[in-house]
Amino acid sequence: MSDDRDHHEAPTRREYVKYGGAVVGGSLLAGCGGQFDSGSTPAETASGGAATDTSTAADEGYSVTLSPVGDVALDTVPESFLAYYPISAGAAVAFGHGDSINAIGYDKQLFGNTVGYYYDSLDGVEFEWGDLGRVTPSGNPNTLDKELLYELDSDIHFLDPCLLRSSAFGWDTEDLSRIEADIGPWFGNYYSRTNGQPPQGCRKDYEYYSLWEYLGKFAAVLQEEERYREFKSMHDDLVGRITADLPPASERPSVAVIAYTDGTFWPYDFTQQGYIWNHLRPFGMTNAFTEAGIDPSSDGSYDYEALVEVEPDVVLRYWGTALGETFLENRSEIVDDALADDVPAFRNERYYPSGYGMQGPVMNLFQLEMTAKQLFPDRFGEWPTYTEGGYPAIPPEERLFDRQRVVDIVDGDF
């Protein structure tokens, strides 16, 4: 299954295979449905776009411009909204508006673990996901409950209407217009995730944003540009320190990013464009599958013998941080295989849980720190052995960013 196709990421088959068929909370995604990306796509815009020129304030309200929805007019800062993906939920919490989330898009425990994994490491900052509703039925995550949208009565829906027009959902423009007119506007840019091709009817003038440009748009909606600038400054400082201390490309380990279940590995092309790989891109790593002549963007699954051929120095389990016991069980299964010693990453105990691409500001900081330690422990400090759920405790002197500053920004104390 190609990772460069933009079907509904409420999680795709790749993300669900990690459960071996059983999904947390009982939901199940039987296969990959949705709009495939095809052909060439524009390169990602330069990282670092500030939250400027995105909103115009006036006494009677303000507006925020985002492709593909255009100018979104708001009378006041939204007090309730659907945060369909972790990126919008993470942005809301980081910018001090977590209490305004009224629903999420898919399996509650998986969603909560994805965001809470990082926020649980911050004293006084919480992501309260347990009581949130979800707008997709457990049996079919690609079905959005329109009636529930009316019950929620959100001030704004953080979801790309072009995604809803894709084959994953099959909505028409009338559906979208009715929800917008009756309840509240749409606001999302899903296809910047991989700079993939949106469905017909959305392709003309669709713009792609880097992660921090996109986060700046959420900040503009919430009128939290100052919080955004503080987080952006932390991000830029962290990336600058990381890139300044990287070894030459020839001395960097080869990396495989995979999903796994029951002896089968699915590779990801983490060198592709889009904000999904923002936590890996600064490290300039080579893809071990590509080096072995295997296309990691193809719809392919591979057995252990293929991993022996690929010989990755490091293996990262995409979305592994949200799996808890499931990751630990799968890791034991992998390293106990008779061929484990023939794979450098497994032989040297360099198989790690990795992050998730739909990441808010706080998630991005943690995931950059995590990746730096997993790839270059001699330069950024060892990544602690992962023995239980939750972001492991990092001694203060080994942290790559200031946790208290994050808490202060969320609290508005800066």
XYZ file of C-alpha atoms in Angstrom:
414
model
C 0.000 0.000 0.000
C 1.570 3.240 -1.055
C 2.042 5.760 1.690
C 1.919 8.537 -0.895
C -1.777 8.167 -1.510
C -4.209 10.375 0.263
C -7.035 8.218 1.345
C -8.611 8.695 4.736
C -5.988 8.521 7.476
C -8.380 7.585 10.179
C -5.958 5.166 10.441
C -5.235 3.390 7.182
C -4.627 -0.329 6.831
C -0.952 0.308 7.488
C -1.724 1.809 10.850
C -4.325 -0.820 11.721
C -2.183 -3.830 10.870
C -0.181 -3.175 14.001
C -3.045 -4.629 16.007
C -3.009 -7.876 14.081
C -6.655 -7.368 13.207
C -7.917 -6.246 16.606
C -8.201 -2.497 16.937
C -8.323 -0.639 20.219
C -11.912 0.110 21.133
C -13.247 -2.509 18.736
C -13.096 -0.574 15.468
C -11.767 -2.312 12.394
C -10.629 -1.078 9.021
C -10.930 -3.893 6.556
C -8.786 -2.414 3.813
C -7.429 0.625 2.083
C -10.118 2.776 0.585
C -9.820 6.196 -0.906
C -8.183 8.504 -3.332
C -4.791 7.437 -4.646
C -2.088 10.015 -5.263
C -0.690 9.765 -8.762
C 1.726 11.661 -10.893
C 4.084 14.373 -9.814
C 3.207 16.878 -7.131
C 4.667 20.271 -6.322
C 7.553 20.356 -3.905
C 6.811 21.214 -0.318
C 7.027 24.885 0.451
C 9.960 25.933 2.580
C 9.597 25.164 6.245
C 9.289 28.088 8.506
C 6.304 30.055 7.315
C 5.169 32.405 10.039
C 1.595 32.952 11.098
C 1.411 36.194 9.190
C -0.902 37.321 6.411
C -3.328 34.564 7.413
C -5.899 36.596 9.285
C -7.326 40.069 9.202
C -9.051 41.346 12.292
C -11.807 43.902 12.456
C -14.368 45.033 15.033
C -16.990 42.789 13.512
C -14.730 39.737 13.226
C -11.786 38.421 11.239
C -10.974 36.056 8.411
C -8.337 33.396 7.784
C -7.248 32.255 4.348
C -6.467 28.593 3.748
C -6.380 26.460 0.621
C -8.677 24.876 -0.420
C -11.412 26.599 1.626
C -10.438 30.180 0.764
C -11.289 33.041 3.111
C -13.035 31.769 6.229
C -14.900 34.556 8.043
C -15.338 34.283 11.805
C -17.263 36.584 14.108
C -15.384 35.446 17.225
C -12.805 32.860 18.200
C -14.459 29.416 17.902
C -15.582 28.033 21.252
C -16.308 24.520 20.004
C -14.826 22.601 17.122
C -14.348 19.190 15.607
C -10.632 18.308 15.781
C -10.787 15.445 13.323
C -7.065 14.603 13.285
C -4.379 14.735 16.003
C -2.736 17.667 14.225
C -5.695 19.960 14.938
C -6.221 18.537 18.419
C -2.546 18.997 19.217
C -2.597 22.550 17.885
C -5.689 23.369 19.940
C -4.120 22.135 23.174
C -0.770 23.798 22.438
C -2.454 27.116 21.708
C -4.513 26.998 24.895
C -7.879 25.907 23.447
C -8.009 22.207 24.251
C -11.283 22.629 26.141
C -12.983 23.727 22.919
C -12.570 20.318 21.235
C -15.975 18.656 21.125
C -15.206 15.563 19.031
C -12.495 13.673 17.189
C -12.422 11.605 14.048
C -11.738 7.992 14.918
C -10.918 5.402 17.563
C -10.840 7.298 20.843
C -8.129 5.355 22.625
C -5.771 5.340 19.644
C -6.407 9.048 19.109
C -5.927 9.798 22.800
C -2.751 7.744 23.053
C -1.342 9.470 19.980
C -1.586 12.943 21.531
C -1.544 12.072 25.226
C 1.723 10.136 24.869
C 3.534 13.480 24.741
C 1.300 15.688 26.857
C 1.518 13.211 29.723
C 5.178 14.253 30.054
C 4.240 17.857 30.784
C 3.168 18.817 34.298
C -0.090 20.727 34.241
C -0.879 20.204 30.549
C -3.488 17.623 29.640
C -5.355 16.327 26.648
C -8.741 15.202 27.947
C -9.840 12.761 25.270
C -11.815 10.239 27.316
C -15.160 12.053 27.174
C -14.874 13.253 23.595
C -17.251 11.941 20.975
C -16.180 10.584 17.628
C -17.825 11.324 14.324
C -17.003 8.046 12.570
C -18.792 4.822 13.459
C -16.516 2.104 14.779
C -17.363 -0.314 11.989
C -16.435 2.034 9.148
C -14.029 4.914 9.857
C -14.541 6.207 6.323
C -18.162 7.060 7.091
C -18.757 10.445 8.670
C -21.952 10.780 10.708
C -23.660 13.875 9.269
C -26.380 13.851 11.897
C -23.811 13.891 14.664
C -22.290 16.993 13.100
C -25.643 18.702 13.628
C -25.788 17.509 17.234
C -22.286 18.821 17.917
C -23.131 22.214 16.391
C -19.433 23.116 16.056
C -18.342 26.662 15.379
C -15.801 25.276 12.890
C -14.856 21.858 11.512
C -11.099 21.252 11.312
C -11.358 18.956 8.307
C -10.525 19.340 4.625
C -13.720 19.302 2.515
C -11.680 17.964 -0.420
C -10.969 14.824 1.587
C -14.708 14.390 2.031
C -15.099 14.676 -1.746
C -12.598 11.856 -2.298
C -13.632 8.277 -2.926
C -12.933 7.534 0.738
C -16.092 9.449 1.747
C -17.924 10.275 -1.453
C -19.573 13.513 -0.352
C -20.786 15.957 -2.958
C -20.580 19.745 -2.895
C -24.193 19.983 -1.788
C -23.429 17.935 1.337
C -20.514 20.180 2.168
C -22.343 23.419 1.502
C -25.317 22.375 3.608
C -23.147 21.571 6.655
C -21.252 24.829 6.251
C -24.425 26.912 5.941
C -26.342 25.141 8.711
C -23.550 24.686 11.251
C -20.107 26.135 10.567
C -17.252 26.328 8.054
C -14.722 23.691 7.050
C -11.057 24.370 7.707
C -8.371 21.879 6.737
C -5.700 20.995 4.215
C -5.312 17.230 4.318
C -3.330 16.776 1.117
C -0.323 18.705 2.383
C 0.228 15.571 4.451
C 2.141 14.026 1.528
C 1.660 16.772 -1.061
C -0.653 14.257 -2.677
C -3.176 14.853 -5.397
C -6.662 15.761 -4.197
C -9.751 14.409 -5.962
C -11.103 15.841 -9.186
C -12.816 19.136 -8.577
C -10.233 20.157 -5.969
C -7.034 20.012 -7.968
C -7.053 23.471 -9.498
C -5.129 25.935 -7.338
C -4.822 23.517 -4.393
C -1.880 24.776 -2.324
C 0.511 22.771 -0.183
C 1.781 23.923 3.200
C 4.720 22.877 5.328
C 3.869 21.698 8.828
C 4.595 24.992 10.536
C 2.832 27.037 7.874
C -0.228 24.865 8.436
C 0.029 25.172 12.214
C 0.169 28.924 11.743
C -3.231 28.765 10.076
C -4.743 27.060 13.128
C -3.133 29.717 15.310
C -4.757 32.419 13.181
C -8.199 30.841 13.599
C -7.704 30.722 17.361
C -6.135 34.197 17.388
C -3.066 32.758 19.081
C -0.324 34.034 16.818
C 1.915 34.919 19.765
C 1.773 31.394 21.163
C 2.510 30.154 17.668
C 5.603 32.351 17.365
C 6.902 31.090 20.694
C 6.527 27.463 19.611
C 7.958 28.222 16.185
C 11.009 29.769 17.828
C 11.503 26.620 19.901
C 11.171 24.459 16.807
C 13.633 26.518 14.772
C 16.159 26.502 17.601
C 15.856 22.731 18.061
C 16.195 21.955 14.358
C 19.126 24.352 14.082
C 20.990 22.633 16.913
C 20.236 19.183 15.525
C 21.337 19.911 11.963
C 24.492 21.670 13.165
C 25.578 18.527 15.008
C 24.791 15.887 12.389
C 27.660 13.781 11.030
C 28.421 13.767 7.285
C 25.802 11.975 5.205
C 28.191 9.097 4.535
C 28.399 8.406 8.280
C 24.662 8.381 8.986
C 22.845 5.076 9.539
C 20.423 3.656 7.005
C 16.841 3.715 8.236
C 13.714 1.682 7.566
C 10.353 3.029 8.712
C 7.792 0.257 8.844
C 4.477 -1.043 10.046
C 4.441 -4.637 11.233
C 2.159 -7.512 12.088
C 2.444 -11.296 12.150
C 5.838 -11.525 10.468
C 5.006 -9.021 7.727
C 6.632 -5.607 7.237
C 5.189 -2.661 5.314
C 7.756 0.041 4.408
C 7.180 3.781 4.250
C 8.880 6.265 1.978
C 9.882 8.837 4.579
C 11.872 10.829 2.009
C 8.717 12.010 0.234
C 7.344 15.525 0.475
C 4.663 16.635 2.914
C 4.378 17.447 6.593
C 3.916 13.815 7.603
C 7.698 13.369 7.797
C 8.587 16.669 9.452
C 10.047 14.802 12.450
C 12.410 12.812 10.191
C 13.249 15.175 7.343
C 15.801 17.356 9.200
C 18.080 14.343 9.699
C 18.697 13.765 5.990
C 18.566 9.976 6.282
C 18.668 7.455 3.475
C 15.905 4.882 3.142
C 17.308 1.385 3.553
C 14.646 -0.067 1.262
C 15.618 2.307 -1.538
C 19.301 1.436 -1.117
C 18.372 -2.223 -1.511
C 16.482 -1.509 -4.737
C 13.011 -1.839 -3.187
C 10.452 0.900 -3.773
C 9.110 1.797 -0.309
C 6.198 3.727 -1.831
C 4.808 0.666 -3.605
C 1.895 -1.363 -2.337
C 4.243 -3.994 -1.027
C 4.629 -6.099 2.083
C 7.775 -8.010 2.897
C 8.816 -10.929 5.063
C 11.803 -11.298 7.339
C 14.042 -12.457 4.496
C 13.512 -9.089 2.805
C 14.621 -7.256 5.960
C 17.781 -9.367 5.944
C 18.422 -8.201 2.377
C 17.665 -4.553 3.178
C 20.051 -4.540 6.177
C 18.762 -1.379 7.920
C 20.933 0.044 10.679
C 17.843 1.442 12.417
C 14.199 0.373 12.172
C 11.487 2.790 13.289
C 7.921 1.631 13.896
C 5.654 4.317 12.474
C 3.029 5.386 15.039
C 4.651 2.983 17.487
C 4.506 5.478 20.326
C 0.732 5.124 20.584
C 0.786 1.331 20.759
C 2.042 0.693 24.278
C 1.894 -3.020 25.072
C 1.213 -3.892 21.442
C 4.558 -2.430 20.397
C 6.362 -4.304 23.172
C 4.732 -7.588 22.193
C 5.596 -7.085 18.533
C 9.156 -6.112 19.395
C 9.620 -9.317 21.356
C 8.230 -11.294 18.445
C 10.577 -9.576 16.004
C 13.792 -9.870 18.008
C 13.068 -13.502 18.927
C 12.898 -14.522 15.261
C 15.645 -16.849 14.079
C 16.708 -14.265 11.479
C 16.896 -11.322 13.880
C 20.675 -11.430 14.175
C 20.946 -11.091 10.384
C 19.293 -7.659 10.506
C 21.710 -5.027 11.879
C 18.974 -2.972 13.559
C 17.560 -5.956 15.430
C 20.966 -7.419 16.237
C 22.079 -4.121 17.753
C 18.750 -3.424 19.536
C 17.958 -0.411 17.363
C 14.276 -1.087 16.731
C 12.326 1.846 18.160
C 8.767 3.159 18.401
C 8.480 6.243 16.240
C 6.027 9.103 15.995
C 3.001 10.033 13.923
C 2.976 12.477 11.052
C -0.266 14.331 11.839
C 1.544 16.229 14.585
C 0.835 19.430 16.460
C 3.494 21.803 17.839
C 4.195 19.891 21.054
C 4.192 16.507 19.328
C 6.658 17.839 16.771
C 9.134 18.981 19.434
C 9.004 15.656 21.255
C 9.235 13.656 18.030
C 12.287 15.593 16.864
C 13.982 14.948 20.212
C 13.001 11.284 20.116
C 14.282 10.780 16.578
C 17.575 12.558 17.312
C 18.272 10.218 20.216
C 17.224 7.109 18.319
C 19.379 7.879 15.287
C 22.391 9.574 16.896
C 22.736 8.558 20.545
C 26.427 9.477 20.565
C 25.537 13.084 19.738
C 22.158 13.659 21.378
C 22.073 11.120 24.200
C 20.699 7.606 24.431
C 17.025 6.890 23.864
C 15.903 5.044 27.035
C 14.899 1.418 26.703
C 11.188 1.347 25.968
C 9.686 -0.987 28.551
C 6.226 0.494 29.096
C 3.831 3.009 27.617
C 4.430 6.729 27.771
C 7.260 8.974 26.678
C 10.265 7.780 28.700
C 11.785 9.989 31.349
C 14.727 11.964 29.983
C 17.094 13.467 32.564
C 16.874 17.276 32.463
C 20.475 17.615 31.325
C 19.807 15.331 28.335
C 16.620 16.990 27.109
C 16.830 18.772 23.780
C 14.160 21.350 24.602
C 12.787 23.025 27.727
C 9.637 21.304 29.007
C 8.787 24.165 31.333
C 8.858 26.637 28.483
C 6.322 24.466 26.647
C 4.076 24.473 29.706
C 4.435 28.239 30.030
C 3.479 28.819 26.409
C 0.407 26.609 26.722
C -0.532 28.518 29.881
C 0.032 31.855 28.144
C 2.863 32.737 30.527
C 5.526 34.192 28.239
